[in-house]
Coordinates of C-alpha atoms in Angstrom, one line a residue:
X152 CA 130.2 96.1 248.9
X153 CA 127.9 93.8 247.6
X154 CA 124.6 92.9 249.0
X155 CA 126.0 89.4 250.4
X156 CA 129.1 90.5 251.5
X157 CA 130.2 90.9 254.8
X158 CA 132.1 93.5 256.2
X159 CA 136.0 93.1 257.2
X160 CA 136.3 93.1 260.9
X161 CA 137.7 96.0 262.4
X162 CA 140.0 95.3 265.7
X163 CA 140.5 97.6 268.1
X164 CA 141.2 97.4 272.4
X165 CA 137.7 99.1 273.5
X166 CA 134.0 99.5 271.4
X167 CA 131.5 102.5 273.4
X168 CA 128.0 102.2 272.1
X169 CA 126.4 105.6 272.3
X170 CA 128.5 108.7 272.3
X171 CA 126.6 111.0 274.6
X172 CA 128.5 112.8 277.9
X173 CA 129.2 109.9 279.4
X174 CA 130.9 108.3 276.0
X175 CA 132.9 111.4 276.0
X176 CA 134.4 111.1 278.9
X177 CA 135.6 107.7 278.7
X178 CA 137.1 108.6 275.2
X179 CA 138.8 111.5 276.9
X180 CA 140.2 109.5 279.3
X181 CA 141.0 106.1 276.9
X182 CA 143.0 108.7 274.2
X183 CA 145.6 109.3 277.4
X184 CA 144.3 111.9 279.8
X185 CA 144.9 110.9 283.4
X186 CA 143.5 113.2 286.1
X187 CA 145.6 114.1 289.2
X188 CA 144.9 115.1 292.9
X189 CA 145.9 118.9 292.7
X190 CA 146.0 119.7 296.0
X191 CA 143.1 122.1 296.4
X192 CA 140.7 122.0 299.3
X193 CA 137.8 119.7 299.9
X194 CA 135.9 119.5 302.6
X195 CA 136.0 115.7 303.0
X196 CA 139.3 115.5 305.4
X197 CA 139.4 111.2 304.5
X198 CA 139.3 111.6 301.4
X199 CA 142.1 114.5 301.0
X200 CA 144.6 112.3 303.5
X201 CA 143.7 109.4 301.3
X202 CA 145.3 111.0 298.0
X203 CA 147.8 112.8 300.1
X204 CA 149.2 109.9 300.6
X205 CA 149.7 109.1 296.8
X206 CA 151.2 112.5 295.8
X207 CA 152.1 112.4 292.0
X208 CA 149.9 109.2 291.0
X209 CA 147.1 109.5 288.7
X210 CA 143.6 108.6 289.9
X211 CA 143.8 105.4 287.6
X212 CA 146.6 104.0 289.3
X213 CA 144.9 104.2 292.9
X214 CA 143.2 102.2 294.7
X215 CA 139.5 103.4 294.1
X216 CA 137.5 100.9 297.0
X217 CA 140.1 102.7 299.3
X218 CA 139.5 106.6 297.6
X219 CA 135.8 106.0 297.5
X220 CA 135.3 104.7 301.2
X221 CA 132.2 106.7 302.9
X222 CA 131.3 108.9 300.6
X223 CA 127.7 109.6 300.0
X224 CA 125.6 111.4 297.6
X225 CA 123.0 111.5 295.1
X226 CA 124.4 108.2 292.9
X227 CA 124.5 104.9 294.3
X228 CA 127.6 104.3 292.2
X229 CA 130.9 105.3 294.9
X230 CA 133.1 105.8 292.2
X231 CA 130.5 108.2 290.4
X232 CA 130.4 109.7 294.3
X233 CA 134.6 110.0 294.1
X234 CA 134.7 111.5 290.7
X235 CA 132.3 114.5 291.5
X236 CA 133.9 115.4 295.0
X237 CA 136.7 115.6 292.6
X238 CA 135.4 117.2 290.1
X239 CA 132.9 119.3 291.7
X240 CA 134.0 119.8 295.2
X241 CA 131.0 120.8 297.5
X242 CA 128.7 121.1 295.1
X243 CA 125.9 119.6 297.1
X244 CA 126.9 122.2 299.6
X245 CA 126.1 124.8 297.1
X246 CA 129.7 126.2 296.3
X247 CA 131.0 126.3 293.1
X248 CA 134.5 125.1 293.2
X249 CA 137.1 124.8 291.1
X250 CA 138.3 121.2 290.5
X251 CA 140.4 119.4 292.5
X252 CA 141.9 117.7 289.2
X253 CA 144.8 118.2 287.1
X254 CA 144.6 116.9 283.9
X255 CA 148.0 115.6 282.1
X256 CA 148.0 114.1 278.8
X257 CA 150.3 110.9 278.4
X258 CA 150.4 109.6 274.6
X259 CA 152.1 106.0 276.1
X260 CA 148.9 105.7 278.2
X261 CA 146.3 106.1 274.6
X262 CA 144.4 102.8 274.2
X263 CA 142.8 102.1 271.1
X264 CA 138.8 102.5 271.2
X265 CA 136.0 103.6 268.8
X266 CA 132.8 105.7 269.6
X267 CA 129.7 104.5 268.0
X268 CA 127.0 107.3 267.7
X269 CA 123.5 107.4 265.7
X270 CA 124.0 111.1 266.1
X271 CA 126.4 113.7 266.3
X272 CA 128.8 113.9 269.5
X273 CA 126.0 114.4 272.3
X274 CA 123.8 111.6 272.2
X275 CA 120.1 112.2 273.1
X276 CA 121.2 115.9 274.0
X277 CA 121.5 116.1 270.2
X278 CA 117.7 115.4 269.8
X279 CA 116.1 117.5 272.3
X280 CA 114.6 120.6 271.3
X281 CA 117.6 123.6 271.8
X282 CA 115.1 126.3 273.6
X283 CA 114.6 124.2 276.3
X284 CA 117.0 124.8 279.8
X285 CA 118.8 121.8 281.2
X286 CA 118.0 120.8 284.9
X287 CA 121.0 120.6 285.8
X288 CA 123.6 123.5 286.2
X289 CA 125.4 124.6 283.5
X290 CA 128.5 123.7 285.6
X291 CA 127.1 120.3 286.1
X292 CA 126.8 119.3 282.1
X293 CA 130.9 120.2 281.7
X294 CA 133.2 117.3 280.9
X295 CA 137.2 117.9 281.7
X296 CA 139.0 120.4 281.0
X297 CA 137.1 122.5 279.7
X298 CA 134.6 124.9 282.2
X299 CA 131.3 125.3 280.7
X300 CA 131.2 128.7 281.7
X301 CA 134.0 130.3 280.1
X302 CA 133.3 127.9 276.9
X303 CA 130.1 129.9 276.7
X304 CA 131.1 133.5 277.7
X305 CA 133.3 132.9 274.3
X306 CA 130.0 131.5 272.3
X307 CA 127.4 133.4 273.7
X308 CA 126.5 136.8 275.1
X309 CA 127.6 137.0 278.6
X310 CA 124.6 138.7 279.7
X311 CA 122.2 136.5 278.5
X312 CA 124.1 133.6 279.9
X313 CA 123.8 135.1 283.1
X314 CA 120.6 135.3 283.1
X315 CA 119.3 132.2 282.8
X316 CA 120.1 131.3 286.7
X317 CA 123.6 129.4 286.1
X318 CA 121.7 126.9 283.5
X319 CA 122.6 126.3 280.0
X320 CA 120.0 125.9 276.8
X321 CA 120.0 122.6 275.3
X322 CA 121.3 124.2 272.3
X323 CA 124.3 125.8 274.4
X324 CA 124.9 121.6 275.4
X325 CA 124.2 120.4 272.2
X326 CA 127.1 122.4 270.6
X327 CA 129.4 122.2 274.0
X328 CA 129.6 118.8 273.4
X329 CA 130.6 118.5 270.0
X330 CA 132.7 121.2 270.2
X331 CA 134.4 119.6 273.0
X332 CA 135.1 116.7 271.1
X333 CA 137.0 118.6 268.1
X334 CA 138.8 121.1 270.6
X335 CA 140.4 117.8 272.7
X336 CA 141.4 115.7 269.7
X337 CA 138.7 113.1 269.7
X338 CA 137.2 113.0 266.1
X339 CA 139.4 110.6 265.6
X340 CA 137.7 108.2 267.5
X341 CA 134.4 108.9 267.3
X342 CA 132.1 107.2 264.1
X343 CA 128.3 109.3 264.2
X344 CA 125.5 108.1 262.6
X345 CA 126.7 104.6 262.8
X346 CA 123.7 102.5 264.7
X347 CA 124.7 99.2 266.1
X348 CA 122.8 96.1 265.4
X349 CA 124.1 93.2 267.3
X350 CA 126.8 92.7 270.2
X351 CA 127.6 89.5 271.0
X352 CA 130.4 87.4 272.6
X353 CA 133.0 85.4 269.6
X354 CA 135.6 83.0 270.7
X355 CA 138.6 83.1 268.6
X356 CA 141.5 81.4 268.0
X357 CA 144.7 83.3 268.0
X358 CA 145.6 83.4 264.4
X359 CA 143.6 82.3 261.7
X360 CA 144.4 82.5 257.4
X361 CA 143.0 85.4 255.7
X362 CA 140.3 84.7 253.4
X363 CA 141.6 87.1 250.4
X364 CA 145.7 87.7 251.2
X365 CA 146.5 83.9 252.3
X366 CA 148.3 85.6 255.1
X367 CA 148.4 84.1 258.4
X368 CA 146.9 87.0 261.0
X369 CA 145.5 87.3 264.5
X370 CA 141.8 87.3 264.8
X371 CA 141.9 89.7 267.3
X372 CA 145.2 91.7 267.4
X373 CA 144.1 92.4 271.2
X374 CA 143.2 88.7 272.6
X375 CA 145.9 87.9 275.3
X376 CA 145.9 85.3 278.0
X377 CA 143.7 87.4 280.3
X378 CA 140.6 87.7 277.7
X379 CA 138.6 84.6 277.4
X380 CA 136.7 86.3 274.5
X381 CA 136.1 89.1 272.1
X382 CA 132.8 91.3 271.5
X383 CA 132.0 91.5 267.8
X384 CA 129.7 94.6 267.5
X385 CA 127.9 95.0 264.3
X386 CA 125.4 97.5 262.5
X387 CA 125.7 100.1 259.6
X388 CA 126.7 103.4 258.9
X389 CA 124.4 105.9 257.8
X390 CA 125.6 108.0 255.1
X391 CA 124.0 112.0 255.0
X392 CA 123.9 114.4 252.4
X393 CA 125.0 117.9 253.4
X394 CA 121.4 118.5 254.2
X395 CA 121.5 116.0 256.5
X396 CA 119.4 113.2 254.4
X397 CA 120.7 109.7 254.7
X398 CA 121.6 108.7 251.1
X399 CA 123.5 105.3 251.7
X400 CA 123.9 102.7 254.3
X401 CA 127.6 100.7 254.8
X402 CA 127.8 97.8 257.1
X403 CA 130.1 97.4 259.8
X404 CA 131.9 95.2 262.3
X405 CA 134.5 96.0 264.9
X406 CA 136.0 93.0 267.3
X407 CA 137.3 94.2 271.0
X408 CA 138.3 92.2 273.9
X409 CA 135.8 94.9 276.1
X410 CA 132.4 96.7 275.1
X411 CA 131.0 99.5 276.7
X412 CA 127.6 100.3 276.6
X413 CA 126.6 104.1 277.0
X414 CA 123.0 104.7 275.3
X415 CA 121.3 106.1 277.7
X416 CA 118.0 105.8 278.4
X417 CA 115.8 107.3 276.4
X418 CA 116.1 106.0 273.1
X419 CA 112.0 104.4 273.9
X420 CA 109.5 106.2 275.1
X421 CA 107.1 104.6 278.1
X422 CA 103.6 103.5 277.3
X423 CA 100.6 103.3 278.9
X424 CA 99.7 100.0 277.4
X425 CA 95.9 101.5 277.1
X426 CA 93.5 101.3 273.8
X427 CA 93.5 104.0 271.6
X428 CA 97.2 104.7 272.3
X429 CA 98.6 104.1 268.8
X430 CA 96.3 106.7 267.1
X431 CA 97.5 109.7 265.8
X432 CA 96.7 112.0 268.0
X433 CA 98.7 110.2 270.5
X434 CA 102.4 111.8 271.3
X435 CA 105.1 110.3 273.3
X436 CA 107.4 112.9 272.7
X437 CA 108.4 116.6 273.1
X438 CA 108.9 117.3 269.9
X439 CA 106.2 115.3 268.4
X440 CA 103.6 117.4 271.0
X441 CA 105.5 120.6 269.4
X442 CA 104.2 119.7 266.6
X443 CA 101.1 119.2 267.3
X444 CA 100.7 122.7 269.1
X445 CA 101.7 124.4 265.9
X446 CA 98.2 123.6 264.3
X447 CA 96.2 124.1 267.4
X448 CA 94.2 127.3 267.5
X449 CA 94.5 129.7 270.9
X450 CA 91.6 129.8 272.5
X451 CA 89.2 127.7 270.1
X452 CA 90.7 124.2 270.2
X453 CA 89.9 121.3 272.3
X454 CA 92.8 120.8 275.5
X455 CA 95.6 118.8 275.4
X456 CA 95.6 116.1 278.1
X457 CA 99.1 115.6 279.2
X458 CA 99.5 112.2 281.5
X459 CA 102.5 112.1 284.0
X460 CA 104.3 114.1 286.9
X461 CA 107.7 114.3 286.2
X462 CA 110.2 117.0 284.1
X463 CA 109.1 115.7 280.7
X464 CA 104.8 116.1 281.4
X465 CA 105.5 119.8 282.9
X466 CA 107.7 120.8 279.9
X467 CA 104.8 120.1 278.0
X468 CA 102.4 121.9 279.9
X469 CA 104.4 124.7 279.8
X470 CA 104.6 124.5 276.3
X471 CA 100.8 124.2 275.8
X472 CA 100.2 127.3 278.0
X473 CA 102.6 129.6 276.6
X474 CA 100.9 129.0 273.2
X475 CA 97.4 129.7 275.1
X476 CA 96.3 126.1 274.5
X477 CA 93.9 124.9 277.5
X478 CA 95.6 121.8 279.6
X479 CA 94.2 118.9 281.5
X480 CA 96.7 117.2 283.2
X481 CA 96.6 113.6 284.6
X482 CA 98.7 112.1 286.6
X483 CA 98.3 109.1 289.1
X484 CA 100.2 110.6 292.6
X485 CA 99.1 112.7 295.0
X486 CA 100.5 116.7 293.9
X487 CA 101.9 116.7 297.5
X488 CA 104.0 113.3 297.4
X489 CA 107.5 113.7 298.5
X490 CA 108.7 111.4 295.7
X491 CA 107.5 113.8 292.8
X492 CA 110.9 115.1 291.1
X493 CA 109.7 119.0 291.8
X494 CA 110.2 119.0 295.9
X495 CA 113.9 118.6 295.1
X496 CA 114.4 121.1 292.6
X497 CA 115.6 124.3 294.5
X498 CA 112.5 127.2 293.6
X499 CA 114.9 130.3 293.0
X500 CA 116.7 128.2 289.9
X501 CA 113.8 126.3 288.7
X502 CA 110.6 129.1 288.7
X503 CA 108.6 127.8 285.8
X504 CA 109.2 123.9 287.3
X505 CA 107.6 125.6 290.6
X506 CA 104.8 127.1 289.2
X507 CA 103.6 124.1 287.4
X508 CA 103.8 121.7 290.6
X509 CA 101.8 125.1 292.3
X510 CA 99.0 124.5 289.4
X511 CA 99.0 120.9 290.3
X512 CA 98.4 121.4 294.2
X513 CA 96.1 123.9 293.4
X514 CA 97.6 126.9 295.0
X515 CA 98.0 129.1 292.0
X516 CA 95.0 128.6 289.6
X517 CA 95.4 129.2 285.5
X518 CA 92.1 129.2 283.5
X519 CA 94.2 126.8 280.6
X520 CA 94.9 124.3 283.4
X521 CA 92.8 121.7 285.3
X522 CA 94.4 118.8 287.1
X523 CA 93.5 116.0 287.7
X524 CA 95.5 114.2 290.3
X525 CA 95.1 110.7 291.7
X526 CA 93.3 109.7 288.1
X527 CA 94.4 107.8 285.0
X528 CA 93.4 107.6 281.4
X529 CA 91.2 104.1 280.6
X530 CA 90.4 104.5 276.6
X531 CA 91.9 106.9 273.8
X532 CA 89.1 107.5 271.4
X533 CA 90.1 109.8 268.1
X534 CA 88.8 113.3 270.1
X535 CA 87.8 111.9 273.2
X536 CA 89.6 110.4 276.8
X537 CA 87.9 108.0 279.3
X538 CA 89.4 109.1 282.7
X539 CA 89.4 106.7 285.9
X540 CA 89.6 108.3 289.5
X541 CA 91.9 106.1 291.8
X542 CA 89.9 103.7 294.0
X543 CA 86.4 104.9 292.8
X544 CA 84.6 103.4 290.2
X545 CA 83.8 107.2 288.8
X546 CA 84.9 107.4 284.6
X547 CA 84.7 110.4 283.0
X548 CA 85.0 111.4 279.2
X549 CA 86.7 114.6 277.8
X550 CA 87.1 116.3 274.9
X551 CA 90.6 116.6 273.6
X552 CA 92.7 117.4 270.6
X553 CA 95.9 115.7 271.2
X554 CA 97.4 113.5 274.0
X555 CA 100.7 113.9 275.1
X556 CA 101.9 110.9 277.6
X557 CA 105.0 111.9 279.0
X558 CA 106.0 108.4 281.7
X559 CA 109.3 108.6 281.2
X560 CA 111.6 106.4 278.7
X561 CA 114.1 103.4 278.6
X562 CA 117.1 102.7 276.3
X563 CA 116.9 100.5 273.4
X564 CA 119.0 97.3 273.7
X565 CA 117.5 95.6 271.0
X566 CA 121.3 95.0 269.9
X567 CA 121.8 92.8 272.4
X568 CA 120.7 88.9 273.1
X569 CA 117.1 88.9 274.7
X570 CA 117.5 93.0 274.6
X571 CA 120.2 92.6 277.9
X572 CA 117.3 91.2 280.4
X573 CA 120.0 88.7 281.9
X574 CA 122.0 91.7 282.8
X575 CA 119.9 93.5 285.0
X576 CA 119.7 93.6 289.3
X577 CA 116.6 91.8 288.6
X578 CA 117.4 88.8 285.9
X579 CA 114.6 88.3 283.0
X580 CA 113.2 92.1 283.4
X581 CA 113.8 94.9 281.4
X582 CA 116.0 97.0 281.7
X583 CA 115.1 101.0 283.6
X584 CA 117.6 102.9 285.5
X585 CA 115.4 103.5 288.1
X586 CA 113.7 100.5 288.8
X587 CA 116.3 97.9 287.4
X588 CA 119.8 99.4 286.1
X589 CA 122.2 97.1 284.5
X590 CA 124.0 94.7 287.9
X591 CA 128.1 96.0 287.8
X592 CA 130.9 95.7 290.1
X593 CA 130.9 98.9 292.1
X594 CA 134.2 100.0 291.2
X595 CA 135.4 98.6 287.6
X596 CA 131.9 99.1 286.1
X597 CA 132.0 95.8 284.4
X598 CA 128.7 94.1 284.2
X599 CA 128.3 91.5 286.8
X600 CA 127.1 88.4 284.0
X601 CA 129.2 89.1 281.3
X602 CA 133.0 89.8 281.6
X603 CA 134.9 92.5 279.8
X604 CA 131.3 94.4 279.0
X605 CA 130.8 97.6 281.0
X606 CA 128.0 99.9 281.4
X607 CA 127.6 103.4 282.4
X608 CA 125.3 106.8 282.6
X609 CA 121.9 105.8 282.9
X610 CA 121.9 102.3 282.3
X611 CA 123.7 102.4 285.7
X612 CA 121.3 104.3 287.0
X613 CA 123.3 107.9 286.9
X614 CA 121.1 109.7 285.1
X615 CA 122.8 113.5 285.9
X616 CA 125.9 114.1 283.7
X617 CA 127.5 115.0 286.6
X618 CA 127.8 111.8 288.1
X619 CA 127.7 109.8 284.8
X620 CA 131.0 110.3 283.7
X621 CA 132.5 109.2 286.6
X622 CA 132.0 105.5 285.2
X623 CA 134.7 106.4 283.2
X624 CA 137.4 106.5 286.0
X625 CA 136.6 103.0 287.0
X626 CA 136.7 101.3 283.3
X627 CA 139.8 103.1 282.5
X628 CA 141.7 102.1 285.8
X629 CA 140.1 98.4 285.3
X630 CA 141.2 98.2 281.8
X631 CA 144.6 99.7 282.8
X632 CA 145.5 96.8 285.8
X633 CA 144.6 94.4 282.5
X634 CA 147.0 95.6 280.4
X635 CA 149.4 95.3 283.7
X636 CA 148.7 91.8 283.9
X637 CA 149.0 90.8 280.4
X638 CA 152.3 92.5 280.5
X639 CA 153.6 89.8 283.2

């Protein structure tokens, strides 16, 4: 392809952007896998009468406002909410149930779609260093069909399995995923290492002349009545060696009637917005801080100041200790507020989580740590830190070697007009899935300002696989009453 020219358009019925858990399901689902009420015991008595009275009709062809009704959990999304009492009956009650879903495959019911990935199958999971446990339990981080514990009692040793407290290695994930992937039939789908550029709204008419053949053709072979527009999704594919060096770059372009976006959301990393914070000695990543740890000395180096309270900050303390690095640790809360992501996190599963919020509040002491709670950094200076105390005027400099600031993260929408800041709860502000997750209908997942584009996983604010994939059941029953309708 020549430098000016432009890619032939590609049509298919659905384009995903991102091809982490939550991608995966919803390919799953759109290649013609419909899940079933199989009649085994949840607790919620509603909900079971509800799909009794539907005996032999997939979840898609419900009515999901109804299903959902009353439930409550830890999404605010109530299909998400309907999916996992599904899925994972109880499991907020502890027990560890086998689904309530039967999973038939239906080859009339495949709708056409493509999975956009700048990785491998996996998503963010694919870049996260494979040592490190998951939060969540490994039963939690399973897609259909297949159980993540008897996927790895045939990939791993079953005792060491068992010993990591029912939670998985990243690694474990990492390769669960794609595996998954090739053991249900996906790869067909699925396009990695292609990073999308631009998504925007086209308005076609129905046929149109073909620039090289003369043949009359439909611009988009999936425009019907009921779509007012296409999405033309653009970007390039990167082309790896089999050391896995890019060695070429190929445009693309694929038109679809619907667009779901799945990136997740943490593509960029938070900053502090403080001076110094581009030199480098500054990290906003784990594996750019594991980096830096391999050329500290034990013992005779400077500390590493790690800012922030959450997962992210403590993995890196713990790195830094475990390599006898000394840590000061800054974060802006109180070690006792409620809020702080370690008071939910039960102690017997999550020890090393627990230890470091016991450093923090002072109850267990560590001559590598000193915390300084209720401060925050002011200047970045090549080896030094000016620290602020909250509502003093006190500053204090330290000597440092390396600065880790580990705030959290937000997905990269760059593709997207004004990087998707009309799309949000709150209009003109970035999006965050905490603070502002991408405004949907509740039960289709389809954004609230733009028709036929869909969100789901974090940008929805469902940041546990567990509930993430449960968009999935609402775009696939949405996109099915569409088709129904066109079909009139």
């Amino acid at each position: 392809m020549s430098a000016n020219q432009q890619p032939k358009a590609m049509h298919t019925e659905v384009v995903i952007v991102g091809n982490g858990p939550s991608a995966i399901a919803l390919s799953f689902m759109l290649a013609g896998n419909r899940p079933y009420y199989n009649g085994h015991t949840i607790s919620n008595e509603y909900l079971t009468k509800r799909l009794q009275e539907n005996p032999g009709l997939a979840l898609t062809e419900m009515d999901l406002p109804t299903l959902s009704e009353g439930l409550e959990g830890r999404s605010n999304n109530p299909v998400a909410l309907l999916f996992d009492s599904l899925f994972h009956p109880d499991a907020d009650l502890g027990a560890d149930n086998p689904p309530a879903l039967d999973w038939k495959y239906q080859k009339t019911c495949e709708i056409p779609h493509v999975v956009l990935g700048k990785t491998k199958p996996g998503g963010t999971w694919q870049k996260i260093d494979g040592t490190m446990q998951t939060i969540s339990q490994n039963s939690w981080m399973e897609l259909p069909k297949v159980p993540f514990k008897e996927w790895l009692s045939k990939h791993r040793d079953f005792t060491r399995a068992e010993s990591l407290l029912g939670r998985a290695t990243i690694s474990d994930v990492k390769e669960y995923y794609s595996d998954y992937v090739k053991s249900q039939k996906l790869e067909k789908y699925f396009r990695d290492f292609h990073t999308v550029t631009s998504v925007q709204r086209v308005f076609h008419l129905r046929n149109h002349v073909d620039s090289e053949s003369g043949e009359v053709e439909p611009c988009c072979q999936n425009v019907r009545r009921n779509h007012t527009h296409c999405w033309e999704v653009r970007g390039y594919h990167t082309i790896v060696d089999e050391f896995g060096q890019a060695v070429a770059r190929q445009d693309f372009c694929y038109v679809a009637p619907h667009v779901v976006l799945a990136t997740g959301a943490y593509d960029i990393p938070n900053r502090l917005g403080v001076d110094g914070e581009n030199l480098p000695c500054v990290v906003h990543c784990l594996g750019e801080f594991e980096e830096k740890l391999s050329h500290c000395e034990p013992h005779t180096t400077d500390p590493v100041l790690v800012v922030g309270a959450g997962l992210s900050a403590a993995d890196a303390i713990l790195m830094a200790l475990e390599s006898n690095i000394p840590v000061i640790h800054v974060f802006r809360r109180s070690p006792s507020d409620p809020s702080l992501i370690f008071s939910k996190l039960p102690k017997f599963m999550y020890p090393e989580y627990h230890r470091i919020h016991s450093l923090m509040k002072g109850k267990e002491t560590n001559e590598l740590y000193k915390a300084l709670p209720k401060h925050s950094v002011v200047e970045i200076l090549d080896n030094k830190v000016l620290i602020k105390a909250k509502g003093t005027d006190s500053l204090s400099w330290y000597d440092i070697s390396c600065v880790a600031i580990m705030i959290g993260s937000r997905s990269d929408l760059g593709f997207l007009p004004k990087e998707g800041r009309n799309l949000g709860v709150v209009p003109k502000w970035p999006i965050d899935s905490k603070h502002n997750p991408i405004d949907i209908d509740a039960y289709s997942y389809q954004s609230i300002r733009e028709p036929q584009m869909f969100a789901v996983g974090p940008l929805v604010g469902d940041n546990f696989v567990r509930f993430a994939i449960g968009g999935s059941l609402g775009i696939v029953s949405h996109i099915i009453k569409c088709r129904k309708k066109d079909e009139m």
